[in-house]
Coordinates of C-alpha atoms in Angstrom, one line a residue:
M72 CA 82.8 93.3 67.2
P73 CA 81.2 90.0 67.7
I74 CA 84.2 87.8 68.2
N75 CA 84.9 86.9 71.8
R76 CA 88.4 88.1 72.9
R77 CA 89.5 84.6 73.8
G78 CA 88.4 83.4 70.4
L79 CA 90.3 86.2 68.7
L80 CA 93.6 85.3 70.2
A81 CA 93.1 81.6 69.5
L82 CA 92.5 82.6 65.9
M83 CA 95.8 84.6 65.9
G84 CA 97.7 81.6 66.2
A85 CA 101.1 94.2 99.9
G86 CA 99.3 95.7 102.1
G87 CA 102.9 96.8 103.0
T88 CA 104.1 98.9 105.9
M89 CA 103.1 102.5 105.3
G90 CA 105.0 105.3 106.8
A91 CA 106.9 103.3 109.5
A92 CA 109.4 105.6 111.3
S93 CA 111.4 102.8 112.8
V94 CA 111.2 99.0 113.3
T95 CA 113.1 96.3 115.2
L96 CA 115.3 94.3 113.0
A97 CA 113.3 91.5 111.5
Q98 CA 114.4 88.0 112.3
P99 CA 115.7 85.8 110.9
T100 CA 117.9 87.7 108.5
P101 CA 118.2 86.0 105.1
A102 CA 121.7 85.4 103.8
A103 CA 121.0 87.6 100.8
I104 CA 118.2 89.3 99.1
T105 CA 117.6 90.8 95.6
F106 CA 115.2 93.5 94.4
A107 CA 114.1 91.4 91.4
H108 CA 110.9 93.3 90.8
G109 CA 112.5 96.8 90.8
V110 CA 111.0 99.8 92.6
A111 CA 107.9 101.8 92.0
S112 CA 106.2 105.0 93.2
G113 CA 102.6 106.1 93.1
D114 CA 99.8 108.3 94.4
P115 CA 102.0 111.5 94.5
A116 CA 101.0 114.3 96.8
A117 CA 102.3 117.8 97.2
D118 CA 104.7 116.7 100.0
G119 CA 105.6 113.2 98.9
A120 CA 104.5 109.9 97.3
V121 CA 104.2 106.2 98.0
I122 CA 107.3 104.2 97.3
W123 CA 107.3 100.4 96.8
T124 CA 109.6 97.5 96.4
R125 CA 109.8 93.7 97.1
A126 CA 112.6 91.8 98.9
S127 CA 113.2 88.5 97.1
A128 CA 114.9 86.3 99.7
G129 CA 115.0 82.9 97.9
E130 CA 112.6 80.0 97.7
G131 CA 111.1 78.9 100.9
F132 CA 112.2 81.9 103.1
G133 CA 109.3 82.7 105.4
G134 CA 110.6 85.5 107.6
D135 CA 110.2 89.2 107.4
V136 CA 113.0 91.3 105.9
A137 CA 114.2 94.7 107.3
L138 CA 114.8 97.3 104.7
R139 CA 115.9 100.9 104.8
W140 CA 114.6 103.5 102.3
Y141 CA 116.0 106.8 101.1
V142 CA 114.7 109.8 99.2
A143 CA 117.1 112.5 97.7
T144 CA 117.1 115.2 95.1
S145 CA 119.5 113.2 93.0
A146 CA 121.2 109.9 93.0
E147 CA 124.5 111.6 94.0
A148 CA 123.0 113.8 96.8
S149 CA 122.5 112.9 100.5
P150 CA 119.0 111.8 101.4
V151 CA 116.6 114.4 102.5
V152 CA 114.4 111.8 104.3
E153 CA 115.0 108.2 105.1
G154 CA 113.7 105.5 107.3
D155 CA 113.1 101.8 108.0
V156 CA 110.4 99.5 106.7
V157 CA 109.7 95.8 106.9
A158 CA 109.0 93.7 103.8
R159 CA 106.6 91.3 105.6
A160 CA 106.1 87.7 104.7
S161 CA 102.4 88.2 105.3
A162 CA 102.5 90.8 102.5
D163 CA 104.4 88.6 100.1
H164 CA 107.6 90.4 101.1
T165 CA 106.4 93.6 99.5
A166 CA 107.0 97.0 101.3
K167 CA 105.4 100.4 100.9
V168 CA 106.2 103.7 102.5
E169 CA 104.1 106.8 102.4
V170 CA 106.9 109.4 102.2
T171 CA 106.1 112.9 103.4
G172 CA 108.0 116.1 104.2
L173 CA 109.1 116.9 100.6
E174 CA 108.8 120.1 98.6
P175 CA 105.9 120.5 96.1
G176 CA 106.4 120.3 92.3
A177 CA 109.9 118.9 92.7
D178 CA 111.7 115.9 91.3
Y179 CA 113.1 113.2 93.7
V180 CA 114.9 109.9 93.5
Y181 CA 114.5 107.0 95.9
W182 CA 116.0 103.6 96.6
F183 CA 116.0 100.8 99.2
T184 CA 118.8 98.9 100.9
G185 CA 118.6 95.4 102.5
P186 CA 120.7 93.2 104.7
H187 CA 124.4 93.0 103.9
G188 CA 124.3 96.3 101.9
T189 CA 122.1 95.0 99.0
R190 CA 120.8 98.0 97.1
S191 CA 117.7 98.4 94.9
P192 CA 117.5 100.2 91.6
V193 CA 116.9 103.9 91.8
G194 CA 113.5 105.3 90.9
R195 CA 112.2 108.8 90.6
F196 CA 108.9 110.7 91.0
R197 CA 107.7 114.3 90.9
T198 CA 105.6 115.7 93.8
L199 CA 102.3 117.5 92.9
P200 CA 102.7 121.2 92.2
V201 CA 101.1 123.9 94.3
G202 CA 100.0 127.3 92.8
A203 CA 100.5 128.5 89.3
I204 CA 101.9 126.0 86.7
D205 CA 101.8 126.2 82.9
E206 CA 101.9 122.5 81.9
V207 CA 101.3 118.9 83.1
V208 CA 102.2 115.8 81.1
Y209 CA 100.5 112.4 81.7
A210 CA 101.1 109.0 80.0
V211 CA 97.8 107.1 79.9
A212 CA 98.1 103.3 79.8
S213 CA 96.0 100.1 80.2
C214 CA 95.6 96.5 79.1
Q215 CA 98.9 94.7 79.3
L216 CA 98.4 91.0 78.6
W217 CA 101.7 89.3 79.4
A218 CA 101.1 86.6 76.8
G219 CA 100.0 89.2 74.2
G220 CA 103.5 90.6 73.5
F221 CA 106.4 92.6 74.8
F222 CA 105.9 95.8 76.9
N223 CA 107.6 98.0 74.3
A224 CA 105.3 100.9 75.1
Y225 CA 106.7 101.1 78.6
A226 CA 110.2 101.2 77.2
D227 CA 109.2 104.2 75.2
M228 CA 107.5 105.8 78.1
A229 CA 110.6 105.4 80.3
A230 CA 112.6 107.4 77.8
L231 CA 110.4 110.5 77.8
D232 CA 112.1 113.7 78.8
R233 CA 109.0 115.1 80.6
L234 CA 106.6 112.9 82.5
D235 CA 104.7 114.1 85.6
A236 CA 102.7 110.9 86.1
V237 CA 101.5 107.7 84.5
I238 CA 97.8 107.2 84.7
H239 CA 97.0 103.5 84.6
L240 CA 93.4 102.7 83.9
G241 CA 93.5 99.0 84.7
D242 CA 94.0 95.4 83.3
Y243 CA 97.5 95.5 84.8
I244 CA 97.3 91.7 85.0
Y245 CA 95.0 89.2 83.3
E246 CA 93.6 86.2 85.0
Y247 CA 93.8 83.6 82.2
G248 CA 96.0 80.6 82.0
A249 CA 98.3 79.4 79.2
E250 CA 95.5 77.8 77.3
G251 CA 93.2 80.8 77.6
Y252 CA 93.2 84.3 76.1
G253 CA 96.5 85.1 74.4
G254 CA 97.9 81.7 74.9
E255 CA 98.8 81.0 71.3
V256 CA 100.8 84.2 70.9
G257 CA 102.4 83.7 74.3
K258 CA 103.6 80.2 73.1
A259 CA 105.0 81.7 69.9
I260 CA 107.1 84.4 71.6
G261 CA 108.0 82.6 74.8
R262 CA 105.8 84.6 77.2
L263 CA 103.5 82.2 78.9
P264 CA 101.6 83.3 82.0
D265 CA 102.8 82.2 85.5
P266 CA 101.1 80.3 87.0
P267 CA 100.1 78.4 83.9
H268 CA 96.5 78.0 85.0
E269 CA 93.8 80.6 85.5
I270 CA 94.4 82.5 88.7
V271 CA 91.9 82.1 91.6
T272 CA 93.8 82.0 94.9
L273 CA 95.9 84.6 96.7
A274 CA 99.1 82.8 95.8
D275 CA 98.0 82.8 92.1
Y276 CA 97.3 86.5 92.0
R277 CA 100.6 87.3 93.7
R278 CA 102.5 85.2 91.2
R279 CA 100.8 86.9 88.3
H280 CA 101.6 90.4 89.7
A281 CA 105.2 89.2 90.3
Q282 CA 105.5 88.1 86.7
V283 CA 104.4 91.5 85.3
K284 CA 106.8 93.4 87.5
S285 CA 109.7 91.1 86.4
D286 CA 109.5 92.7 82.9
P287 CA 112.5 95.1 82.3
A288 CA 110.4 97.6 80.4
M289 CA 107.7 97.6 83.1
Q290 CA 110.4 98.2 85.8
A291 CA 111.9 101.0 83.7
A292 CA 108.5 102.8 83.5
H293 CA 107.8 102.4 87.2
A294 CA 111.2 103.8 87.9
R295 CA 110.7 106.7 85.6
A296 CA 107.6 108.3 87.2
A297 CA 104.8 107.9 89.8
F298 CA 101.9 105.7 88.7
I299 CA 98.3 106.7 89.6
C300 CA 96.4 103.4 89.2
V301 CA 92.9 102.0 89.3
W302 CA 91.9 98.4 88.5
D303 CA 89.6 97.3 85.7
D304 CA 88.1 93.8 85.4
H305 CA 91.1 91.5 84.8
E306 CA 92.7 92.3 88.1
T307 CA 89.8 90.0 89.4
A308 CA 88.1 88.3 86.4
N309 CA 86.8 89.3 83.0
D310 CA 83.6 91.5 82.9
S311 CA 83.5 91.9 86.7
W312 CA 80.6 93.6 88.4
I313 CA 79.4 94.0 92.0
G314 CA 78.1 90.5 92.2
G315 CA 80.3 88.4 90.0
A316 CA 82.1 88.2 86.7
E317 CA 81.7 86.6 83.2
N318 CA 84.9 84.6 83.9
H319 CA 84.0 83.4 87.3
Q320 CA 82.2 80.1 87.6
S321 CA 80.7 78.4 90.6
E322 CA 83.3 75.6 90.6
E323 CA 86.0 78.3 91.2
G324 CA 84.6 79.1 94.6
D325 CA 82.9 82.1 96.2
W326 CA 83.1 85.3 94.2
A327 CA 83.5 87.5 97.3
A328 CA 86.4 85.3 98.4
R329 CA 88.1 85.5 95.0
K330 CA 87.5 89.3 94.8
A331 CA 89.0 89.7 98.3
V332 CA 92.3 87.9 97.5
A333 CA 92.6 89.7 94.2
M334 CA 92.3 93.0 96.0
Q335 CA 94.7 91.9 98.6
A336 CA 97.4 91.0 96.0
Y337 CA 96.7 94.3 94.2
F338 CA 97.2 96.4 97.3
E339 CA 100.4 94.5 98.1
W340 CA 102.0 94.7 94.7
M341 CA 100.9 98.2 93.5
P342 CA 102.3 101.6 94.5
I343 CA 98.9 102.7 95.8
R344 CA 97.9 104.0 99.2
D345 CA 96.2 101.4 101.3
P346 CA 92.4 101.6 101.4
N347 CA 90.7 104.0 103.8
P348 CA 89.7 101.8 106.8
V349 CA 86.2 103.5 107.0
R350 CA 85.3 102.6 103.4
A351 CA 84.9 99.4 101.5
R352 CA 88.2 98.1 100.1
E353 CA 86.6 98.4 96.6
A354 CA 86.2 102.2 97.1
I355 CA 89.6 103.2 95.6
F356 CA 88.2 106.5 94.1
R357 CA 90.5 109.4 95.0
S358 CA 91.7 112.7 93.6
F359 CA 94.9 114.6 92.9
E360 CA 95.5 118.3 92.5
F361 CA 98.0 119.5 89.9
G362 CA 98.4 123.1 91.1
D363 CA 96.0 125.6 89.6
L364 CA 95.9 123.7 86.3
A365 CA 94.0 120.4 86.8
T366 CA 92.2 118.1 89.2
L367 CA 92.4 114.4 88.5
A368 CA 89.6 112.3 89.9
M369 CA 90.1 108.5 89.6
V370 CA 86.8 106.6 89.7
E371 CA 86.0 102.9 90.2
T372 CA 83.5 101.3 87.8
R373 CA 83.8 97.6 88.4
L374 CA 83.5 96.2 91.9
L375 CA 81.8 98.8 94.0
A376 CA 78.4 99.5 92.4
R377 CA 78.3 98.3 88.8
S378 CA 75.2 96.3 87.8
K379 CA 75.6 93.1 85.8
Q380 CA 76.2 93.6 82.1
V381 CA 73.3 93.1 79.8
L382 CA 75.6 90.9 77.6
P383 CA 79.3 90.2 78.0
K384 CA 81.6 92.0 75.6
G385 CA 82.3 90.1 72.5
D386 CA 79.1 88.0 72.7
V387 CA 76.7 88.1 69.7
P388 CA 73.1 88.8 70.5
P389 CA 70.7 86.6 68.5
A390 CA 67.7 88.2 67.0
E391 CA 65.3 86.6 69.5
S392 CA 67.1 88.3 72.4
L393 CA 67.1 91.8 71.1
A394 CA 63.8 92.8 72.8
A395 CA 65.1 91.6 76.2
I396 CA 68.4 93.5 75.7
F397 CA 66.6 96.8 75.0
A398 CA 64.2 96.3 77.9
E399 CA 67.2 95.8 80.3
L400 CA 69.1 98.7 78.9
G401 CA 66.0 100.8 79.6
E402 CA 66.1 100.1 83.3
E403 CA 66.8 103.4 84.9
N404 CA 68.3 102.0 88.1
R405 CA 71.3 100.3 86.5
E406 CA 74.5 101.6 88.1
M407 CA 78.1 102.2 87.3
L408 CA 79.4 104.5 90.1
G409 CA 76.8 104.3 92.8
K410 CA 75.4 107.1 94.9
D411 CA 78.2 107.6 97.3
Q412 CA 80.9 107.7 94.7
S413 CA 78.8 110.0 92.5
A414 CA 78.3 112.4 95.4
W415 CA 82.0 112.4 96.1
L416 CA 82.8 113.1 92.4
E417 CA 80.4 116.0 92.2
G418 CA 82.0 117.6 95.2
V419 CA 85.5 117.1 93.8
L420 CA 84.6 118.6 90.3
A421 CA 82.6 121.5 91.8
Q422 CA 85.5 122.4 94.1
S423 CA 87.9 122.3 91.2
V424 CA 85.7 124.6 89.1
Q425 CA 85.2 127.0 92.0
A426 CA 89.0 127.2 92.4
G427 CA 89.2 128.3 88.8
K428 CA 91.1 125.3 87.5
P429 CA 90.7 125.0 83.7
W430 CA 90.8 121.2 83.7
Q431 CA 88.9 118.5 85.5
V432 CA 90.2 115.1 84.4
L433 CA 88.4 111.8 85.0
G434 CA 90.4 108.6 85.3
N435 CA 87.8 106.1 84.2
Q436 CA 88.1 102.5 83.0
V437 CA 85.8 102.0 80.0
V438 CA 84.8 104.0 77.0
M439 CA 82.1 106.6 77.7
A440 CA 81.2 107.6 74.1
K441 CA 78.1 106.4 72.3
V442 CA 79.5 103.9 69.9
A443 CA 77.1 102.0 67.5
G444 CA 78.5 98.9 65.9
P445 CA 79.5 99.5 62.2
D446 CA 77.4 98.1 59.4
L447 CA 80.3 96.5 57.5
E448 CA 78.2 95.3 54.6
A449 CA 77.1 98.9 54.0
E450 CA 80.6 100.3 54.5
L451 CA 82.3 97.7 52.3
G452 CA 79.6 97.0 49.8
P453 CA 78.3 93.5 49.0
D454 CA 81.5 92.4 47.2
G455 CA 83.8 93.7 49.8
F456 CA 81.8 92.3 52.7
G457 CA 81.7 88.9 50.9
E458 CA 85.5 89.0 50.6
L459 CA 85.8 89.8 54.3
L460 CA 83.7 86.8 55.2
A461 CA 85.5 84.5 52.8
A462 CA 88.8 85.5 54.5
M463 CA 87.6 84.6 58.0
P464 CA 87.4 81.2 59.6
E465 CA 84.0 79.7 59.0
V466 CA 83.2 79.7 62.8
Y467 CA 83.1 83.5 62.7
R468 CA 81.1 84.1 59.5
G469 CA 77.7 83.5 61.1
Q470 CA 78.6 85.6 64.1
I471 CA 79.5 88.5 61.9
G472 CA 76.2 88.3 60.1
T473 CA 74.3 88.1 63.4
A474 CA 76.2 91.0 64.8
M475 CA 75.4 93.1 61.8
Q476 CA 71.7 92.4 62.4
A477 CA 72.0 93.5 66.0
Y478 CA 73.9 96.7 65.1
R479 CA 71.3 97.6 62.6
A480 CA 68.6 97.2 65.3
G481 CA 70.5 99.6 67.5
V482 CA 72.6 97.3 69.9
P483 CA 75.7 99.3 70.9
F484 CA 79.2 98.1 70.0
N485 CA 80.2 97.2 73.6
L486 CA 77.6 96.6 76.3
D487 CA 80.4 96.3 78.9
A488 CA 81.3 100.0 78.3
W489 CA 79.1 103.0 79.4
D490 CA 76.9 102.2 76.4
G491 CA 75.5 99.3 78.5
Y492 CA 74.4 101.8 81.2
P493 CA 72.8 104.7 79.3
Y494 CA 70.8 106.1 82.3
A495 CA 73.8 106.0 84.5
R496 CA 75.7 107.9 81.9
E497 CA 73.0 110.6 81.6
R498 CA 73.1 110.9 85.4
L499 CA 76.9 111.4 85.2
Y500 CA 76.5 114.1 82.5
A501 CA 73.9 115.9 84.7
L502 CA 76.5 115.7 87.5
F503 CA 79.1 117.4 85.3
A504 CA 76.6 120.1 84.5
R505 CA 75.7 120.7 88.2
A506 CA 79.4 121.0 89.0
G507 CA 79.9 123.4 86.2
A508 CA 82.5 121.2 84.5
R509 CA 83.2 119.9 81.1
P510 CA 85.7 117.2 82.0
L511 CA 88.4 115.4 80.1
V512 CA 87.5 111.7 80.4
L513 CA 90.3 109.1 80.1
A514 CA 89.4 105.6 79.2
G515 CA 91.1 102.2 78.9
D516 CA 89.8 98.7 78.4
S517 CA 88.9 98.9 74.7
H518 CA 92.4 98.1 73.3
A519 CA 91.9 101.0 70.8
A520 CA 92.8 104.7 70.5
W521 CA 90.0 107.2 70.6
P522 CA 89.4 110.9 70.8
N523 CA 85.6 111.4 71.4
N524 CA 83.3 114.3 72.0
L525 CA 80.7 113.3 74.5
R526 CA 77.2 114.7 74.2
D527 CA 74.2 114.1 76.4
D528 CA 70.8 113.1 75.1
G529 CA 70.0 116.8 74.5
G530 CA 73.0 117.2 72.3
R531 CA 75.1 119.3 74.8
L532 CA 78.8 118.7 74.8
A533 CA 79.1 117.2 78.2
A534 CA 82.8 116.1 78.1
V535 CA 85.7 115.2 75.9
E536 CA 87.4 111.8 76.0
I537 CA 90.7 110.2 75.2
G538 CA 90.8 106.4 75.1
C539 CA 94.3 104.8 75.1
T540 CA 95.0 101.7 73.1
A541 CA 96.5 98.6 74.8
I542 CA 100.1 98.0 75.8
T543 CA 99.9 94.5 74.3
S544 CA 96.3 93.2 74.5
P545 CA 94.8 92.4 71.1
S546 CA 92.1 94.4 69.5
Y547 CA 89.4 93.5 67.0
G548 CA 91.6 95.3 64.4
S549 CA 93.9 92.2 64.6
L550 CA 91.1 90.3 62.8
L551 CA 89.5 93.2 60.9
P552 CA 92.3 95.7 60.0
G553 CA 91.0 99.2 59.5
L554 CA 87.9 98.6 61.7
G555 CA 88.5 101.9 63.5
K556 CA 87.9 104.0 60.5
Y557 CA 84.4 102.5 60.1
L558 CA 83.6 103.1 63.7
A559 CA 84.6 106.7 63.4
A560 CA 82.6 107.1 60.1
S561 CA 79.4 105.7 61.6
N562 CA 79.5 107.5 65.0
E563 CA 79.1 111.3 65.5
E564 CA 80.9 111.3 68.9
V565 CA 83.9 109.4 67.6
V566 CA 86.5 111.8 66.0
F567 CA 89.1 109.0 65.3
C568 CA 89.6 105.4 66.2
D569 CA 92.6 103.1 65.8
Q570 CA 91.9 99.5 66.5
D571 CA 95.1 98.2 64.9
R572 CA 98.1 99.4 66.8
K573 CA 99.5 99.2 70.4
G574 CA 101.0 101.9 72.6
Y575 CA 99.7 104.6 74.9
A576 CA 98.3 108.1 75.0
L577 CA 100.5 111.1 75.9
V578 CA 98.4 114.0 77.2
R579 CA 99.7 117.5 77.7
L580 CA 97.6 120.0 79.5
T581 CA 98.1 123.8 79.5
P582 CA 95.7 126.5 80.7
E583 CA 94.4 126.9 77.2
R584 CA 94.3 123.4 75.7
A585 CA 94.8 119.6 75.9
V586 CA 97.0 118.0 73.3
A587 CA 96.7 114.2 73.1
E588 CA 99.2 112.1 71.1
H589 CA 98.4 108.5 70.3
V590 CA 101.9 107.0 70.6
T591 CA 102.3 103.6 68.9
V592 CA 105.0 100.9 68.7
S593 CA 105.8 99.1 65.5
T594 CA 105.5 95.7 67.1
V595 CA 104.9 93.8 70.3
M596 CA 106.1 90.5 69.0
Q597 CA 109.8 91.2 69.7
P598 CA 111.5 93.6 72.1
E599 CA 113.0 95.7 69.3
F600 CA 110.6 98.4 68.0
E601 CA 110.2 101.8 66.4
R602 CA 108.1 104.6 67.8
S603 CA 105.6 106.7 66.0
V604 CA 102.6 108.9 66.7
A605 CA 99.4 107.7 65.0
A606 CA 97.5 110.9 65.4
T607 CA 97.4 114.1 67.5
F608 CA 94.3 115.9 68.7
V609 CA 93.6 119.2 70.5
A610 CA 90.7 120.4 72.7
D611 CA 90.3 123.8 74.2
A612 CA 89.9 124.2 78.0
G613 CA 86.8 125.3 79.9
V614 CA 83.1 124.7 79.8
Q615 CA 82.8 126.7 76.6
G616 CA 85.8 124.9 75.0
G617 CA 85.1 122.9 71.8
G618 CA 85.6 119.2 71.4
F619 CA 88.6 117.3 70.1
R620 CA 89.9 118.1 66.7
P621 CA 92.9 117.1 64.7
A622 CA 96.0 119.1 65.7

């Protein structure tokens, strides 16, 4: 909708050491350390995973810290592999290990120890299966604004009986300060961002990552299962693209420098394999094989190749700019993935199809469906629309009317999503067809829950899509409750949309079908909550399978 996200909230009141076999004891040794940010695992493989922690050695300690790591089949069992790693001061005292030598499709626990016998919490992960499997279970998450509320969705996720991996689609941190996006809610519930200003420097980005990982529910989810992550825009700055970002101004320095330190902090603080040295650091696209059932391809749609947005999300296009907007949308060379990433993706999908796997899953940041903005005046009628405007602050009334004019003219709901890159989307759909795939697309960013059936310009079902709602970040439904039902009613590709509630998506794949549950929490304004499932949808596997339908 037309309200800028910052305005909406105002209205609502590393690169660690990888795979080190042994090290010399780091000097000097701190008197004591803690593992205040818990443990995490990620990027599982058939023979192991990345495990992560941070050694907190007290304010002002500048030396490295020697740690020892252990992996076992249970917390009571003897380790099956173990080794040494250094939490280096140059990596903000974070440490990562690429564990290998494990059995496929098996559950493991891991922990770290530090000087003087200090022991970390215990985490667990499941290695990727090999051969025939009958089910895989993913939790799909994104958009966790610290100031926006408590991470109750992660507490629920951590309690799941079966969870093979968490697929995180970005906005793990946000760059805004205490007076920015979400600040009013953060003040009300005592969750102000650290540092209190907008983050720009390496130290800033590190502190923001540290704050997120200080959350008990976040730590519990990380300890529950391996995360497979990709960034979206707020890990750098809002509406980022290859050459800049909506929320990066010249007085904040060079964009390339800001992007570089943001990526450095990300690789330090996230349980992700370090970047391939022969590729750009932005090229974090990679794939995972879940036995004979599914291939997961994680793509990057922000920093590597994306063209600048025609209009930032949330901005209202005035009537005099519509012709220019449509002209720019019609430029065929506008990119999202870029040629190299597209070629890689086609190869991954084609190989998966040739291997007979029923599911090709695409971990993608932004909504891919064609979503026209709703004509609320037509949906609500003149009286209902008038009541809606009367209930809104005056500053937004004109914006709503201008937005309705733009939507009636054909401007999409969100120009920062794939709707802002229609030719790039058609190229992607053609890629799917060449590979012989009809993928399951996963999407974050929108702060809303979606099952969508994606069709190319010829009407062919090109893919199906599940969009997860936010962990905490506010949606337009906070201002316009029920907005999702109008989006679903006015868009053929949208089967269902919930813009009101927070939570995550739980996706179960079998050889025959995908079942997607939109798990919601009753509140994010306090840490006590109730769990519910807003809706469940089913789609059949294979190129000939149908789209999503209610379960």
